[in-house]
mmCIF file with all atom_site columns, C-alpha atoms in Angstrom:
data_model
loop_
_atom_site.group_PDB
_atom_site.id
_atom_site.type_symbol
_atom_site.label_atom_id
_atom_site.label_alt_id
_atom_site.label_comp_id
_atom_site.label_asym_id
_atom_site.label_entity_id
_atom_site.label_seq_id
_atom_site.pdbx_PDB_ins_code
_atom_site.Cartn_x
_atom_site.Cartn_y
_atom_site.Cartn_z
_atom_site.occupancy
_atom_site.B_iso_or_equiv
_atom_site.pdbx_formal_charge
_atom_site.auth_seq_id
_atom_site.auth_comp_id
_atom_site.auth_asym_id
_atom_site.auth_atom_id
_atom_site.pdbx_PDB_model_num
ATOM 1   C CA . UNK A 1 1   ? 90.336  97.068  79.455  1.00 39.00 ? 1   UNK A CA 1
ATOM 2   C CA . UNK A 1 2   ? 90.810  93.574  78.838  1.00 42.00 ? 2   UNK A CA 1
ATOM 3   C CA . UNK A 1 3   ? 90.083  90.987  81.513  1.00 47.00 ? 3   UNK A CA 1
ATOM 4   C CA . UNK A 1 4   ? 92.624  88.713  83.120  1.00 50.00 ? 4   UNK A CA 1
ATOM 5   C CA . UNK A 1 5   ? 92.426  85.163  84.541  1.00 61.00 ? 5   UNK A CA 1
ATOM 6   C CA . UNK A 1 6   ? 94.737  83.823  86.989  1.00 61.00 ? 6   UNK A CA 1
ATOM 7   C CA . UNK A 1 7   ? 98.378  83.414  86.181  1.00 80.00 ? 7   UNK A CA 1
ATOM 8   C CA . UNK A 1 8   ? 97.686  86.065  83.528  1.00 81.00 ? 8   UNK A CA 1
ATOM 9   C CA . UNK A 1 9   ? 99.856  89.047  83.266  1.00 89.00 ? 9   UNK A CA 1
ATOM 10  C CA . UNK A 1 10  ? 97.810  91.945  84.824  1.00 92.00 ? 10  UNK A CA 1
ATOM 11  C CA . UNK A 1 11  ? 100.344 94.785  83.573  1.00 94.00 ? 11  UNK A CA 1
ATOM 12  C CA . UNK A 1 12  ? 104.232 95.409  83.548  1.00 95.00 ? 12  UNK A CA 1
ATOM 13  C CA . UNK A 1 13  ? 105.860 96.627  86.733  1.00 96.00 ? 13  UNK A CA 1
ATOM 14  C CA . UNK A 1 14  ? 107.292 99.821  84.655  1.00 96.00 ? 14  UNK A CA 1
ATOM 15  C CA . UNK A 1 15  ? 103.734 100.676 83.876  1.00 96.00 ? 15  UNK A CA 1
ATOM 16  C CA . UNK A 1 16  ? 103.142 101.379 87.654  1.00 97.00 ? 16  UNK A CA 1
ATOM 17  C CA . UNK A 1 17  ? 104.883 104.944 88.961  1.00 95.00 ? 17  UNK A CA 1
ATOM 18  C CA . UNK A 1 18  ? 107.046 104.098 91.904  1.00 95.00 ? 18  UNK A CA 1
ATOM 19  C CA . UNK A 1 19  ? 105.336 105.245 94.908  1.00 94.00 ? 19  UNK A CA 1
ATOM 20  C CA . UNK A 1 20  ? 102.173 104.942 93.042  1.00 96.00 ? 20  UNK A CA 1
ATOM 21  C CA . UNK A 1 21  ? 99.065  102.796 91.770  1.00 97.00 ? 21  UNK A CA 1
ATOM 22  C CA . UNK A 1 22  ? 97.473  101.892 88.680  1.00 97.00 ? 22  UNK A CA 1
ATOM 23  C CA . UNK A 1 23  ? 93.925  99.864  88.543  1.00 96.00 ? 23  UNK A CA 1
ATOM 24  C CA . UNK A 1 24  ? 93.815  96.997  86.186  1.00 94.00 ? 24  UNK A CA 1
ATOM 25  C CA . UNK A 1 25  ? 90.370  94.882  85.405  1.00 90.00 ? 25  UNK A CA 1
ATOM 26  C CA . UNK A 1 26  ? 90.968  90.923  86.308  1.00 86.00 ? 26  UNK A CA 1
ATOM 27  C CA . UNK A 1 27  ? 88.556  87.739  86.461  1.00 79.00 ? 27  UNK A CA 1
ATOM 28  C CA . UNK A 1 28  ? 88.284  86.509  90.115  1.00 80.00 ? 28  UNK A CA 1
ATOM 29  C CA . UNK A 1 29  ? 86.455  83.743  91.555  1.00 75.00 ? 29  UNK A CA 1
ATOM 30  C CA . UNK A 1 30  ? 83.908  86.105  92.041  1.00 76.00 ? 30  UNK A CA 1
ATOM 31  C CA . UNK A 1 31  ? 84.107  87.435  88.832  1.00 78.00 ? 31  UNK A CA 1
ATOM 32  C CA . UNK A 1 32  ? 85.455  90.599  87.160  1.00 83.00 ? 32  UNK A CA 1
ATOM 33  C CA . UNK A 1 33  ? 86.668  93.096  89.638  1.00 89.00 ? 33  UNK A CA 1
ATOM 34  C CA . UNK A 1 34  ? 89.101  96.313  89.342  1.00 93.00 ? 34  UNK A CA 1
ATOM 35  C CA . UNK A 1 35  ? 92.313  95.891  91.398  1.00 94.00 ? 35  UNK A CA 1
ATOM 36  C CA . UNK A 1 36  ? 94.556  98.503  92.843  1.00 97.00 ? 36  UNK A CA 1
ATOM 37  C CA . UNK A 1 37  ? 98.223  97.672  92.254  1.00 97.00 ? 37  UNK A CA 1
ATOM 38  C CA . UNK A 1 38  ? 100.745 99.374  94.078  1.00 97.00 ? 38  UNK A CA 1
ATOM 39  C CA . UNK A 1 39  ? 104.533 99.481  93.327  1.00 96.00 ? 39  UNK A CA 1
ATOM 40  C CA . UNK A 1 40  ? 107.254 100.426 95.883  1.00 93.00 ? 40  UNK A CA 1
ATOM 41  C CA . UNK A 1 41  ? 110.267 99.631  94.224  1.00 91.00 ? 41  UNK A CA 1
ATOM 42  C CA . UNK A 1 42  ? 110.497 96.357  92.728  1.00 89.00 ? 42  UNK A CA 1
ATOM 43  C CA . UNK A 1 43  ? 107.418 95.109  95.112  1.00 93.00 ? 43  UNK A CA 1
ATOM 44  C CA . UNK A 1 44  ? 103.874 95.164  94.269  1.00 96.00 ? 44  UNK A CA 1
ATOM 45  C CA . UNK A 1 45  ? 100.896 94.424  96.353  1.00 96.00 ? 45  UNK A CA 1
ATOM 46  C CA . UNK A 1 46  ? 97.235  94.271  95.435  1.00 96.00 ? 46  UNK A CA 1
ATOM 47  C CA . UNK A 1 47  ? 93.713  95.130  96.651  1.00 96.00 ? 47  UNK A CA 1
ATOM 48  C CA . UNK A 1 48  ? 90.227  95.106  95.231  1.00 95.00 ? 48  UNK A CA 1
ATOM 49  C CA . UNK A 1 49  ? 89.379  98.711  94.413  1.00 96.00 ? 49  UNK A CA 1
ATOM 50  C CA . UNK A 1 50  ? 86.666  98.812  96.896  1.00 95.00 ? 50  UNK A CA 1
ATOM 51  C CA . UNK A 1 51  ? 86.649  101.070 100.148 1.00 95.00 ? 51  UNK A CA 1
ATOM 52  C CA . UNK A 1 52  ? 85.023  98.879  102.758 1.00 95.00 ? 52  UNK A CA 1
ATOM 53  C CA . UNK A 1 53  ? 83.145  101.984 104.176 1.00 91.00 ? 53  UNK A CA 1
ATOM 54  C CA . UNK A 1 54  ? 80.740  102.432 101.450 1.00 86.00 ? 54  UNK A CA 1
ATOM 55  C CA . UNK A 1 55  ? 81.780  99.887  98.642  1.00 87.00 ? 55  UNK A CA 1
ATOM 56  C CA . UNK A 1 56  ? 82.786  102.646 96.548  1.00 91.00 ? 56  UNK A CA 1
ATOM 57  C CA . UNK A 1 57  ? 85.874  102.669 94.263  1.00 94.00 ? 57  UNK A CA 1
ATOM 58  C CA . UNK A 1 58  ? 89.254  104.420 95.730  1.00 95.00 ? 58  UNK A CA 1
ATOM 59  C CA . UNK A 1 59  ? 89.991  106.030 92.594  1.00 94.00 ? 59  UNK A CA 1
ATOM 60  C CA . UNK A 1 60  ? 89.257  109.962 92.035  1.00 92.00 ? 60  UNK A CA 1
ATOM 61  C CA . UNK A 1 61  ? 89.130  109.707 88.492  1.00 92.00 ? 61  UNK A CA 1
ATOM 62  C CA . UNK A 1 62  ? 89.523  106.005 86.562  1.00 91.00 ? 62  UNK A CA 1
ATOM 63  C CA . UNK A 1 63  ? 92.723  104.487 87.497  1.00 89.00 ? 63  UNK A CA 1
ATOM 64  C CA . UNK A 1 64  ? 93.733  107.886 89.387  1.00 93.00 ? 64  UNK A CA 1
ATOM 65  C CA . UNK A 1 65  ? 94.756  107.322 93.204  1.00 96.00 ? 65  UNK A CA 1
ATOM 66  C CA . UNK A 1 66  ? 96.052  109.418 95.801  1.00 95.00 ? 66  UNK A CA 1
ATOM 67  C CA . UNK A 1 67  ? 98.952  108.002 97.421  1.00 96.00 ? 67  UNK A CA 1
ATOM 68  C CA . UNK A 1 68  ? 101.836 109.495 99.154  1.00 94.00 ? 68  UNK A CA 1
ATOM 69  C CA . UNK A 1 69  ? 104.158 107.969 101.659 1.00 94.00 ? 69  UNK A CA 1
ATOM 70  C CA . UNK A 1 70  ? 103.005 104.622 102.064 1.00 95.00 ? 70  UNK A CA 1
ATOM 71  C CA . UNK A 1 71  ? 99.116  105.625 102.356 1.00 97.00 ? 71  UNK A CA 1
ATOM 72  C CA . UNK A 1 72  ? 96.381  105.594 99.598  1.00 97.00 ? 72  UNK A CA 1
ATOM 73  C CA . UNK A 1 73  ? 93.412  107.824 100.570 1.00 96.00 ? 73  UNK A CA 1
ATOM 74  C CA . UNK A 1 74  ? 89.676  106.911 99.537  1.00 95.00 ? 74  UNK A CA 1
ATOM 75  C CA . UNK A 1 75  ? 88.493  109.692 97.352  1.00 92.00 ? 75  UNK A CA 1
ATOM 76  C CA . UNK A 1 76  ? 85.005  109.513 98.420  1.00 89.00 ? 76  UNK A CA 1
ATOM 77  C CA . UNK A 1 77  ? 85.316  109.794 101.970 1.00 89.00 ? 77  UNK A CA 1
ATOM 78  C CA . UNK A 1 78  ? 89.178  110.215 102.868 1.00 92.00 ? 78  UNK A CA 1
ATOM 79  C CA . UNK A 1 79  ? 89.626  107.058 104.548 1.00 95.00 ? 79  UNK A CA 1
ATOM 80  C CA . UNK A 1 80  ? 93.698  106.353 104.861 1.00 97.00 ? 80  UNK A CA 1
ATOM 81  C CA . UNK A 1 81  ? 94.795  103.108 103.925 1.00 98.00 ? 81  UNK A CA 1
ATOM 82  C CA . UNK A 1 82  ? 98.409  101.751 104.613 1.00 97.00 ? 82  UNK A CA 1
ATOM 83  C CA . UNK A 1 83  ? 99.698  100.281 101.333 1.00 96.00 ? 83  UNK A CA 1
ATOM 84  C CA . UNK A 1 84  ? 101.955 97.893  102.980 1.00 95.00 ? 84  UNK A CA 1
ATOM 85  C CA . UNK A 1 85  ? 98.900  96.297  104.776 1.00 97.00 ? 85  UNK A CA 1
ATOM 86  C CA . UNK A 1 86  ? 95.759  97.561  103.237 1.00 97.00 ? 86  UNK A CA 1
ATOM 87  C CA . UNK A 1 87  ? 94.639  98.769  106.956 1.00 98.00 ? 87  UNK A CA 1
ATOM 88  C CA . UNK A 1 88  ? 92.450  101.597 107.202 1.00 97.00 ? 88  UNK A CA 1
ATOM 89  C CA . UNK A 1 89  ? 94.263  103.917 109.761 1.00 97.00 ? 89  UNK A CA 1
ATOM 90  C CA . UNK A 1 90  ? 92.239  107.291 109.675 1.00 96.00 ? 90  UNK A CA 1
ATOM 91  C CA . UNK A 1 91  ? 88.632  107.874 108.336 1.00 93.00 ? 91  UNK A CA 1
ATOM 92  C CA . UNK A 1 92  ? 85.109  106.375 108.663 1.00 92.00 ? 92  UNK A CA 1
ATOM 93  C CA . UNK A 1 93  ? 86.068  102.758 108.426 1.00 94.00 ? 93  UNK A CA 1
ATOM 94  C CA . UNK A 1 94  ? 89.444  102.900 110.657 1.00 95.00 ? 94  UNK A CA 1
ATOM 95  C CA . UNK A 1 95  ? 90.521  99.283  111.820 1.00 96.00 ? 95  UNK A CA 1
ATOM 96  C CA . UNK A 1 96  ? 89.149  97.631  108.597 1.00 97.00 ? 96  UNK A CA 1
ATOM 97  C CA . UNK A 1 97  ? 91.220  96.320  105.754 1.00 97.00 ? 97  UNK A CA 1
ATOM 98  C CA . UNK A 1 98  ? 91.214  96.497  101.939 1.00 97.00 ? 98  UNK A CA 1
ATOM 99  C CA . UNK A 1 99  ? 90.755  92.990  100.295 1.00 95.00 ? 99  UNK A CA 1
ATOM 100 C CA . UNK A 1 100 ? 94.276  91.858  99.232  1.00 95.00 ? 100 UNK A CA 1
ATOM 101 C CA . UNK A 1 101 ? 94.988  90.019  95.937  1.00 93.00 ? 101 UNK A CA 1
ATOM 102 C CA . UNK A 1 102 ? 97.455  87.777  95.133  1.00 92.00 ? 102 UNK A CA 1
ATOM 103 C CA . UNK A 1 103 ? 100.242 89.073  92.868  1.00 93.00 ? 103 UNK A CA 1
ATOM 104 C CA . UNK A 1 104 ? 103.607 88.654  92.177  1.00 93.00 ? 104 UNK A CA 1
ATOM 105 C CA . UNK A 1 105 ? 106.506 90.139  90.043  1.00 94.00 ? 105 UNK A CA 1
ATOM 106 C CA . UNK A 1 106 ? 107.672 87.809  86.900  1.00 92.00 ? 106 UNK A CA 1
ATOM 107 C CA . UNK A 1 107 ? 110.413 88.601  84.603  1.00 90.00 ? 107 UNK A CA 1
ATOM 108 C CA . UNK A 1 108 ? 108.878 92.344  84.967  1.00 92.00 ? 108 UNK A CA 1
ATOM 109 C CA . UNK A 1 109 ? 105.818 91.360  84.416  1.00 94.00 ? 109 UNK A CA 1
ATOM 110 C CA . UNK A 1 110 ? 102.885 91.728  87.484  1.00 95.00 ? 110 UNK A CA 1
ATOM 111 C CA . UNK A 1 111 ? 101.095 88.464  87.404  1.00 93.00 ? 111 UNK A CA 1
ATOM 112 C CA . UNK A 1 112 ? 97.893  87.384  88.982  1.00 90.00 ? 112 UNK A CA 1
ATOM 113 C CA . UNK A 1 113 ? 98.473  84.665  91.558  1.00 83.00 ? 113 UNK A CA 1
ATOM 114 C CA . UNK A 1 114 ? 97.426  81.158  90.751  1.00 62.00 ? 114 UNK A CA 1
ATOM 115 C CA . UNK A 1 115 ? 93.951  80.463  92.203  1.00 48.00 ? 115 UNK A CA 1
ATOM 116 C CA . UNK A 1 116 ? 94.037  84.150  92.845  1.00 50.00 ? 116 UNK A CA 1
ATOM 117 C CA . UNK A 1 117 ? 90.762  85.265  95.104  1.00 51.00 ? 117 UNK A CA 1
ATOM 118 C CA . UNK A 1 118 ? 90.364  88.529  97.204  1.00 47.00 ? 118 UNK A CA 1
ATOM 119 C CA . UNK A 1 119 ? 91.602  87.136  100.916 1.00 45.00 ? 119 UNK A CA 1
#
């Protein structure tokens, strides 16, 4: 994957299945990271692809995520995260959050927020 810097396009909105997620690599303030980009209609959210429980990636295969009905499930230990907030609602890290990454949609492209850093 090509590394992206803030203000650059991560992917097209149509690249993300509605109600699903993809992984993209981006350069943030701390260096290159894998980011989960989730789509619900025309809205997108993004989080670092790191489970707060054990620091492992959440995808079950590169870029493939378990997402259903607004819940993202960590493939390693089954922690469940609300896609709208990143809050862990079930599993070993209940009450913790995924680290949010600033993104927005511009002309059908998903763009990394200016000065984006994991919040």
